Amino acid sequence: MNNIIYLDAAATALKPECVINAEMDFLRDSYANAGRGMCARAVAVDLAVSRVRKKVTDFIGAESETQIVFTSGTTDGMNRIAKIIDTILCRESLKDKTIMVSDLDHHSARLPFEVLRDSIGCNIVLCPMDEKYNLMCSDLPKADVFVITAMSNVLGKPQDVPSLIAAARKKNPNVITVVDAAQYVVHEKIDVKQWDCDFMCFSAHKIGADTGLGVMYIKEPERWERPDKFGGGMVSKIIGSAFSHSYEIKWEPAPAKFEAGTLPLTQIVGLEPAIDYLIEHRPNLEQIKYLYDRLLKNKNIEIITERDSSMLTFYLRNMHVLDFGAMAGAKGLCLRVGNMCAGWLHNLMGLSGTARISVGPWNTEADIEKAAEIIEGTVK
Ligand SMILES: Cc1ncc(COP(=O)(O)O)c(C=O)c1O
């Protein structure tokens, strides 16, 4: 192993052996495409995909496997949701509608809806936040679409998703609720039924599975009649005449109708052991508390997260955060520096960038001790 201390789990998690082995076994011994073959090997891949879909269904408390769509990640999921809403509600009806976003949002969650606003000309409003940057249920504006970041990737605090959704539905029973759970999923149990959200996304790579795979939960997949992507594996029938060029196309039922093209099969195979592993090995947040207590004493460090947050984020009084990241990195410490694709929150806090420590199940006490020494030595 190389000699680094990896404290950047919130960017992407290191992979446990069980995930690496599952993917290697699949690549070496069992590889075939899914949904396209009748031989025993192809059928075994179909069964594996179904098994993982069931695992995800249970993992997030969904009702049915038909609600689970494999995407390429949270970013892909959020962009697709904006597109699904755009095409289904149709531009005309969206014009006088209101989309609620928040300054907690990652660029991946907010930008697709900002762009939608730009192209349609609908309204955009902000979800109110308290002085600790928690989303507030009181004084919620009436919205037709509500984008909720379940846990900010800068502040690491779980938001009260079910209460926010209930409050938004009180204002408008038809509000479409979209939850970005990219960070939340690492630390807390997701229960989409209790949340009562219409859509939810997370990325597999943040929970120890591979890149290139994400999950998009859709509460009522048949409500969204027209898929947002088109290709192989999602058409059940084409009815009509080639001469007249008039066809009727019947989509497969969900989830296939939202999964055009070949799925990232190797990554899907790795997701099953990753979920089992995550449930048994959530990040040890005592390590964050230890670093919090220790770095709080340092006069050059200003911590912006709370002691019980899932991550530790700070800025430096005496040096630029990018210089700090490069210097700590040269000493073997991997952490995240910059605006963390959360530009709106950084603007609100009046900071150009911050440094973030996040831990995973691989981190030892020795890692944390050494990290504290490196940070203290770098900001001195
Ligand atoms: C809160 C949040 N949302 C969305 C994303 C985007 O995830 P991905 O890059 O895996 O699509 C991230 C990634 O850091 C995130 O932390």
Short mmCIF file of C-alpha atoms and ligand atoms in Angstrom, two decimals:
data_model
loop_
_atom_site.label_atom_id
_atom_site.label_comp_id
_atom_site.label_asym_id
_atom_site.label_seq_id
_atom_site.Cartn_x
_atom_site.Cartn_y
_atom_site.Cartn_z
CA MET A 1 0.00 0.00 0.00
CA ASN A 2 1.21 3.51 -0.64
CA ASN A 3 1.95 5.69 2.32
CA ILE A 4 -0.89 8.16 2.38
CA ILE A 5 -3.63 9.07 4.83
CA TYR A 6 -6.90 9.18 2.93
CA LEU A 7 -9.36 11.50 4.67
CA ASP A 8 -11.47 12.32 1.63
CA ALA A 9 -14.26 9.75 1.90
CA ALA A 10 -16.91 12.37 1.09
CA ALA A 11 -15.31 12.87 -2.34
CA THR A 12 -15.16 9.15 -2.97
CA ALA A 13 -14.81 6.11 -0.74
CA LEU A 14 -11.93 3.65 -0.96
CA LYS A 15 -13.12 0.23 -2.04
CA PRO A 16 -13.38 -2.69 0.39
CA GLU A 17 -11.93 -6.04 -0.67
CA CYS A 18 -15.40 -7.58 -1.03
CA VAL A 19 -16.26 -5.05 -3.78
CA ILE A 20 -12.96 -5.49 -5.59
CA ASN A 21 -13.29 -9.28 -5.45
CA ALA A 22 -16.90 -9.28 -6.65
CA GLU A 23 -16.00 -7.09 -9.64
CA MET A 24 -12.89 -9.11 -10.48
CA ASP A 25 -14.80 -12.40 -10.30
CA PHE A 26 -17.48 -11.02 -12.57
CA LEU A 27 -15.01 -9.64 -15.08
CA ARG A 28 -12.97 -12.82 -15.12
CA ASP A 29 -15.56 -15.59 -14.85
CA SER A 30 -19.12 -14.41 -15.45
CA TYR A 31 -19.11 -11.50 -17.89
CA ALA A 32 -22.00 -11.08 -20.37
CA ASN A 33 -24.57 -8.39 -21.15
CA ALA A 34 -27.89 -8.12 -19.30
CA GLY A 35 -31.36 -8.12 -20.85
CA ARG A 36 -30.12 -9.32 -24.19
CA GLY A 37 -29.32 -13.02 -24.11
CA MET A 38 -30.89 -16.42 -23.49
CA CYS A 39 -27.76 -18.45 -22.71
CA ALA A 40 -27.13 -19.48 -19.12
CA ARG A 41 -24.42 -16.91 -18.62
CA ALA A 42 -26.56 -13.99 -19.87
CA VAL A 43 -29.46 -15.17 -17.73
CA ALA A 44 -27.15 -15.31 -14.70
CA VAL A 45 -26.24 -11.64 -15.31
CA ASP A 46 -29.96 -10.77 -15.55
CA LEU A 47 -30.49 -12.48 -12.21
CA ALA A 48 -27.53 -10.67 -10.66
CA VAL A 49 -28.89 -7.27 -11.79
CA SER A 50 -32.33 -8.16 -10.37
CA ARG A 51 -30.76 -9.24 -7.08
CA VAL A 52 -28.86 -5.96 -6.74
CA ARG A 53 -31.99 -3.99 -7.62
CA LYS A 54 -33.83 -5.81 -4.84
CA LYS A 55 -30.95 -5.07 -2.46
CA VAL A 56 -31.20 -1.35 -3.29
CA THR A 57 -34.99 -1.46 -2.91
CA ASP A 58 -34.65 -2.77 0.65
CA PHE A 59 -31.67 -0.52 1.41
CA ILE A 60 -33.67 2.68 0.78
CA GLY A 61 -37.04 1.41 1.98
CA ALA A 62 -38.69 1.51 -1.47
CA GLU A 63 -41.86 -0.46 -2.21
CA SER A 64 -40.86 -2.11 -5.45
CA GLU A 65 -37.89 -2.84 -7.67
CA THR A 66 -39.68 -0.96 -10.46
CA GLN A 67 -38.89 2.28 -8.59
CA ILE A 68 -35.11 1.73 -8.78
CA VAL A 69 -33.33 3.05 -11.89
CA PHE A 70 -29.60 2.64 -12.38
CA THR A 71 -27.91 5.85 -13.55
CA SER A 72 -24.27 6.86 -13.82
CA GLY A 73 -24.32 8.85 -10.55
CA THR A 74 -26.06 11.60 -8.60
CA THR A 75 -25.17 14.22 -11.22
CA ASP A 76 -26.69 12.10 -13.96
CA GLY A 77 -29.77 11.44 -11.81
CA MET A 78 -30.42 15.10 -10.98
CA ASN A 79 -29.98 16.16 -14.62
CA ARG A 80 -32.33 13.41 -15.74
CA ILE A 81 -34.97 14.36 -13.19
CA ALA A 82 -34.92 17.98 -14.40
CA LYS A 83 -35.37 16.66 -17.94
CA ILE A 84 -38.16 14.25 -16.99
CA ILE A 85 -40.02 17.06 -15.23
CA ASP A 86 -39.42 19.36 -18.20
CA THR A 87 -40.74 16.94 -20.81
CA ILE A 88 -43.63 15.55 -18.80
CA LEU A 89 -44.99 18.70 -17.26
CA CYS A 90 -44.20 20.32 -20.61
CA ARG A 91 -42.66 23.69 -21.06
CA GLU A 92 -45.92 25.61 -21.37
CA SER A 93 -47.28 24.45 -18.05
CA LEU A 94 -43.93 24.99 -16.32
CA LYS A 95 -43.73 28.66 -17.30
CA ASP A 96 -45.59 30.03 -14.34
CA LYS A 97 -44.42 27.36 -11.92
CA THR A 98 -41.96 27.77 -9.04
CA ILE A 99 -38.89 25.66 -8.34
CA MET A 100 -37.46 25.78 -4.81
CA VAL A 101 -33.76 25.08 -4.35
CA SER A 102 -31.40 25.99 -1.51
CA ASP A 103 -27.96 27.39 -0.88
CA LEU A 104 -26.98 24.01 0.62
CA ASP A 105 -27.20 22.42 -2.80
CA HIS A 106 -24.25 20.90 -4.59
CA HIS A 107 -23.85 22.24 -8.14
CA SER A 108 -25.05 18.83 -9.40
CA ALA A 109 -28.36 19.26 -7.62
CA ARG A 110 -29.02 22.91 -8.30
CA LEU A 111 -27.59 23.65 -11.73
CA PRO A 112 -29.97 21.40 -13.72
CA PHE A 113 -32.88 23.33 -12.20
CA GLU A 114 -31.23 26.75 -12.64
CA VAL A 115 -30.73 25.89 -16.31
CA LEU A 116 -34.35 24.74 -16.52
CA ARG A 117 -35.39 28.11 -15.12
CA ASP A 118 -33.23 29.91 -17.69
CA SER A 119 -34.68 27.96 -20.60
CA ILE A 120 -38.34 28.00 -19.51
CA GLY A 121 -38.56 31.26 -17.63
CA CYS A 122 -40.23 29.79 -14.53
CA ASN A 123 -39.58 31.16 -11.03
CA ILE A 124 -36.88 30.00 -8.69
CA VAL A 125 -37.05 30.56 -4.91
CA LEU A 126 -34.79 29.64 -2.03
CA CYS A 127 -35.70 27.36 0.85
CA PRO A 128 -35.16 29.38 4.05
CA MET A 129 -32.28 28.38 6.37
CA ASP A 130 -31.66 29.07 10.05
CA GLU A 131 -28.48 30.67 11.40
CA LYS A 132 -26.75 27.26 11.37
CA TYR A 133 -27.61 26.73 7.70
CA ASN A 134 -30.29 24.11 8.36
CA LEU A 135 -33.24 24.07 5.97
CA MET A 136 -36.38 25.38 7.71
CA CYS A 137 -39.91 24.05 7.44
CA SER A 138 -41.42 27.30 8.64
CA ASP A 139 -42.10 30.08 6.12
CA LEU A 140 -41.52 27.69 3.24
CA PRO A 141 -42.54 29.37 -0.03
CA LYS A 142 -45.18 27.55 -2.10
CA ALA A 143 -43.38 25.53 -4.77
CA ASP A 144 -44.20 23.16 -7.62
CA VAL A 145 -40.78 21.50 -7.56
CA PHE A 146 -38.66 21.26 -4.39
CA VAL A 147 -34.99 20.22 -4.54
CA ILE A 148 -33.70 19.10 -1.12
CA THR A 149 -30.10 18.37 -0.17
CA ALA A 150 -30.44 15.73 2.53
CA MET A 151 -26.90 16.36 3.78
CA SER A 152 -24.60 19.13 2.60
CA ASN A 153 -21.18 18.01 1.42
CA VAL A 154 -19.67 21.00 3.28
CA LEU A 155 -21.55 20.94 6.58
CA GLY A 156 -22.34 17.24 7.03
CA LYS A 157 -25.61 17.66 8.94
CA PRO A 158 -28.66 15.54 8.10
CA GLN A 159 -31.66 17.66 7.15
CA ASP A 160 -35.18 16.87 8.30
CA VAL A 161 -36.31 15.60 4.90
CA PRO A 162 -39.73 14.15 5.92
CA SER A 163 -40.76 17.36 7.71
CA LEU A 164 -39.57 19.53 4.81
CA ILE A 165 -41.55 17.44 2.33
CA ALA A 166 -44.64 17.43 4.57
CA ALA A 167 -44.40 21.22 4.95
CA ALA A 168 -44.02 21.70 1.18
CA ARG A 169 -47.02 19.43 0.53
CA LYS A 170 -49.13 21.47 2.94
CA LYS A 171 -48.52 24.49 0.72
CA ASN A 172 -48.99 22.53 -2.50
CA PRO A 173 -50.17 18.88 -2.40
CA ASN A 174 -48.85 18.42 -5.97
CA VAL A 175 -45.30 19.59 -5.33
CA ILE A 176 -42.67 17.33 -6.94
CA THR A 177 -39.95 16.63 -4.39
CA VAL A 178 -36.41 15.72 -5.42
CA VAL A 179 -33.83 14.63 -2.83
CA ASP A 180 -30.07 14.63 -3.30
CA ALA A 181 -28.88 11.94 -0.88
CA ALA A 182 -25.28 11.68 -2.15
CA GLN A 183 -23.79 12.38 1.30
CA TYR A 184 -26.73 11.37 3.47
CA VAL A 185 -26.63 7.77 2.24
CA VAL A 186 -23.14 7.27 3.69
CA HIS A 187 -24.17 8.08 7.25
CA GLU A 188 -27.90 7.60 7.70
CA LYS A 189 -30.57 5.09 6.78
CA ILE A 190 -32.68 6.31 3.85
CA ASP A 191 -36.38 5.62 4.03
CA VAL A 192 -38.01 6.94 0.85
CA LYS A 193 -41.44 5.76 1.96
CA GLN A 194 -41.22 7.73 5.20
CA TRP A 195 -39.76 10.72 3.35
CA ASP A 196 -42.55 10.49 0.76
CA CYS A 197 -40.29 12.00 -1.91
CA ASP A 198 -41.00 11.75 -5.63
CA PHE A 199 -37.35 11.30 -6.62
CA MET A 200 -34.10 10.54 -4.80
CA CYS A 201 -30.54 10.09 -6.06
CA PHE A 202 -27.23 8.84 -4.77
CA SER A 203 -23.88 7.72 -6.24
CA ALA A 204 -22.50 4.22 -5.73
CA HIS A 205 -18.87 5.37 -5.46
CA LYS A 206 -19.46 7.28 -2.23
CA ILE A 207 -20.57 4.11 -0.44
CA GLY A 208 -17.62 1.94 -1.46
CA ALA A 209 -18.91 0.71 -4.82
CA ASP A 210 -17.50 1.85 -8.14
CA THR A 211 -17.70 5.06 -10.17
CA GLY A 212 -20.05 5.21 -13.16
CA LEU A 213 -23.08 3.96 -11.23
CA GLY A 214 -25.85 5.72 -9.37
CA VAL A 215 -29.37 5.09 -8.16
CA MET A 216 -32.42 7.16 -9.07
CA TYR A 217 -35.53 6.34 -7.07
CA ILE A 218 -38.85 7.24 -8.72
CA LYS A 219 -41.91 6.97 -6.52
CA GLU A 220 -44.42 6.62 -9.38
CA PRO A 221 -42.42 5.48 -12.42
CA GLU A 222 -45.53 5.02 -14.59
CA ARG A 223 -46.64 8.62 -13.99
CA TRP A 224 -43.68 9.80 -16.07
CA GLU A 225 -44.87 8.36 -19.34
CA ARG A 226 -42.13 9.55 -21.63
CA PRO A 227 -38.58 8.48 -20.81
CA ASP A 228 -35.75 11.00 -21.00
CA LYS A 229 -33.26 8.74 -22.80
CA PHE A 230 -33.75 6.43 -25.74
CA GLY A 231 -31.98 3.31 -26.94
CA GLY A 232 -31.74 -0.43 -26.57
CA GLY A 233 -33.50 -2.40 -23.90
CA MET A 234 -36.37 0.02 -23.26
CA VAL A 235 -38.74 -0.62 -26.18
CA SER A 236 -41.28 -3.44 -25.97
CA LYS A 237 -42.92 -2.99 -29.39
CA ILE A 238 -42.87 -0.81 -32.48
CA ILE A 239 -46.25 -0.91 -34.16
CA GLY A 240 -46.85 0.59 -37.57
CA SER A 241 -45.86 0.66 -41.15
CA ALA A 242 -42.40 1.33 -42.49
CA PHE A 243 -44.00 2.77 -45.64
CA SER A 244 -46.02 5.44 -43.96
CA HIS A 245 -43.35 6.22 -41.37
CA SER A 246 -46.03 6.28 -38.78
CA TYR A 247 -45.19 4.21 -35.76
CA GLU A 248 -46.48 3.73 -32.31
CA ILE A 249 -43.70 2.91 -29.89
CA LYS A 250 -44.50 1.03 -26.70
CA TRP A 251 -41.99 1.41 -23.90
CA GLU A 252 -41.05 -1.42 -21.59
CA PRO A 253 -42.48 -0.96 -18.12
CA ALA A 254 -40.21 0.72 -15.52
CA PRO A 255 -37.41 0.43 -14.65
CA ALA A 256 -36.35 -0.78 -18.13
CA LYS A 257 -37.94 2.21 -19.84
CA PHE A 258 -35.54 4.51 -17.95
CA GLU A 259 -32.46 2.35 -18.63
CA ALA A 260 -31.67 2.79 -22.32
CA GLY A 261 -28.42 1.14 -23.40
CA THR A 262 -26.11 -1.29 -21.65
CA LEU A 263 -25.95 -0.89 -17.89
CA PRO A 264 -22.66 -0.52 -15.98
CA LEU A 265 -22.76 -4.19 -15.07
CA THR A 266 -19.44 -4.56 -13.28
CA GLN A 267 -20.31 -1.62 -11.04
CA ILE A 268 -23.77 -3.04 -10.36
CA VAL A 269 -22.21 -6.34 -9.29
CA GLY A 270 -19.96 -4.41 -6.87
CA LEU A 271 -22.87 -2.48 -5.38
CA GLU A 272 -24.34 -5.49 -3.59
CA PRO A 273 -21.32 -6.22 -1.34
CA ALA A 274 -20.76 -2.46 -0.96
CA ILE A 275 -24.20 -2.03 0.61
CA ASP A 276 -23.68 -4.98 2.97
CA TYR A 277 -20.29 -3.60 3.92
CA LEU A 278 -21.59 -0.06 4.47
CA ILE A 279 -24.36 -1.26 6.78
CA GLU A 280 -21.76 -3.02 8.96
CA HIS A 281 -19.05 -0.35 8.68
CA ARG A 282 -20.41 3.19 8.76
CA PRO A 283 -17.66 5.83 9.13
CA ASN A 284 -16.50 6.25 12.75
CA LEU A 285 -17.53 9.81 13.58
CA GLU A 286 -15.63 9.68 16.90
CA GLN A 287 -12.59 10.31 14.70
CA ILE A 288 -14.18 13.53 13.46
CA LYS A 289 -14.95 14.58 17.05
CA TYR A 290 -11.35 13.92 18.11
CA LEU A 291 -10.01 16.09 15.28
CA TYR A 292 -12.63 18.74 16.02
CA ASP A 293 -11.52 18.98 19.68
CA ARG A 294 -7.89 19.07 18.69
CA LEU A 295 -8.06 21.57 15.82
CA LEU A 296 -10.43 23.85 17.74
CA LYS A 297 -7.44 24.82 19.89
CA ASN A 298 -5.44 26.00 16.89
CA LYS A 299 -5.58 29.77 16.47
CA ASN A 300 -4.98 29.57 12.70
CA ILE A 301 -7.93 27.26 12.07
CA GLU A 302 -11.59 28.34 12.00
CA ILE A 303 -13.92 25.33 12.04
CA ILE A 304 -17.31 25.87 10.39
CA THR A 305 -18.88 22.47 11.07
CA GLU A 306 -20.33 21.29 14.36
CA ARG A 307 -18.70 18.69 16.63
CA ASP A 308 -21.28 16.03 15.75
CA SER A 309 -21.19 16.64 11.99
CA SER A 310 -20.27 13.84 9.61
CA MET A 311 -17.30 15.83 8.34
CA LEU A 312 -14.94 18.50 9.61
CA THR A 313 -14.71 21.64 7.48
CA PHE A 314 -12.56 24.68 8.21
CA TYR A 315 -10.74 27.62 6.75
CA LEU A 316 -7.38 29.06 7.61
CA ARG A 317 -6.62 32.46 9.02
CA ASN A 318 -3.03 32.57 7.84
CA MET A 319 -2.89 30.87 4.45
CA HIS A 320 -4.85 30.18 1.27
CA VAL A 321 -6.78 26.95 1.43
CA LEU A 322 -5.34 25.68 -1.87
CA ASP A 323 -1.78 26.24 -0.60
CA PHE A 324 -2.74 24.36 2.54
CA GLY A 325 -4.16 21.47 0.47
CA ALA A 326 -1.04 21.23 -1.67
CA MET A 327 1.31 21.35 1.34
CA ALA A 328 -0.67 18.83 3.39
CA GLY A 329 -0.92 16.66 0.26
CA ALA A 330 2.85 16.74 -0.17
CA LYS A 331 3.09 15.33 3.35
CA GLY A 332 0.77 12.46 2.44
CA LEU A 333 -2.55 13.80 3.69
CA CYS A 334 -5.45 13.57 1.21
CA LEU A 335 -8.30 15.94 1.97
CA ARG A 336 -10.63 18.15 -0.04
CA VAL A 337 -9.95 21.86 -0.52
CA GLY A 338 -11.78 24.48 -2.57
CA ASN A 339 -15.44 25.39 -2.89
CA MET A 340 -16.42 21.72 -3.04
CA CYS A 341 -18.91 22.35 -5.88
CA ALA A 342 -21.00 24.17 -3.29
CA GLY A 343 -20.42 27.69 -4.62
CA TRP A 344 -23.72 29.10 -3.35
CA LEU A 345 -23.03 28.07 0.23
CA HIS A 346 -19.48 29.41 0.10
CA ASN A 347 -20.77 32.72 -1.30
CA LEU A 348 -23.31 32.89 1.51
CA MET A 349 -20.59 32.27 4.11
CA GLY A 350 -18.32 34.82 2.43
CA LEU A 351 -15.58 32.23 1.86
CA SER A 352 -13.80 31.45 -1.39
CA GLY A 353 -12.92 27.97 -0.22
CA THR A 354 -12.63 25.62 2.72
CA ALA A 355 -10.82 22.41 3.65
CA ARG A 356 -12.78 19.27 4.48
CA ILE A 357 -11.85 16.11 6.36
CA SER A 358 -14.09 13.08 5.98
CA VAL A 359 -13.41 9.58 7.26
CA GLY A 360 -14.16 6.08 6.05
CA PRO A 361 -14.07 2.63 7.61
CA TRP A 362 -10.42 2.22 6.52
CA ASN A 363 -9.19 5.07 8.76
CA THR A 364 -7.31 4.07 11.91
CA GLU A 365 -6.53 6.00 15.09
CA ALA A 366 -2.94 6.28 13.84
CA ASP A 367 -4.24 7.96 10.64
CA ILE A 368 -6.12 10.52 12.67
CA GLU A 369 -3.18 11.23 14.96
CA LYS A 370 -0.81 11.65 12.01
CA ALA A 371 -3.37 13.82 10.15
CA ALA A 372 -3.65 16.14 13.16
CA GLU A 373 0.15 16.46 13.29
CA ILE A 374 0.36 17.21 9.55
CA ILE A 375 -2.38 19.84 9.73
CA GLU A 376 -0.88 21.50 12.81
CA GLY A 377 2.57 21.44 11.24
CA THR A 378 1.27 22.94 7.96
CA VAL A 379 -0.68 25.87 9.42
CA LYS A 380 1.95 26.81 11.99
C1 LIG B 1 -24.22 16.47 -1.93
C2 LIG B 1 -23.70 16.03 -3.25
N1 LIG B 1 -24.52 16.00 -4.30
C3 LIG B 1 -24.12 15.58 -5.51
C4 LIG B 1 -22.83 15.17 -5.72
C5 LIG B 1 -22.42 14.71 -7.10
O1 LIG B 1 -22.09 13.36 -7.06
P1 LIG B 1 -21.40 12.65 -8.32
O2 LIG B 1 -20.21 13.48 -8.66
O3 LIG B 1 -21.06 11.30 -7.80
O4 LIG B 1 -22.41 12.63 -9.40
C6 LIG B 1 -21.93 15.18 -4.66
C7 LIG B 1 -20.51 14.80 -4.87
O5 LIG B 1 -19.63 15.19 -4.17
C8 LIG B 1 -22.37 15.60 -3.39
O6 LIG B 1 -21.55 15.62 -2.35
#
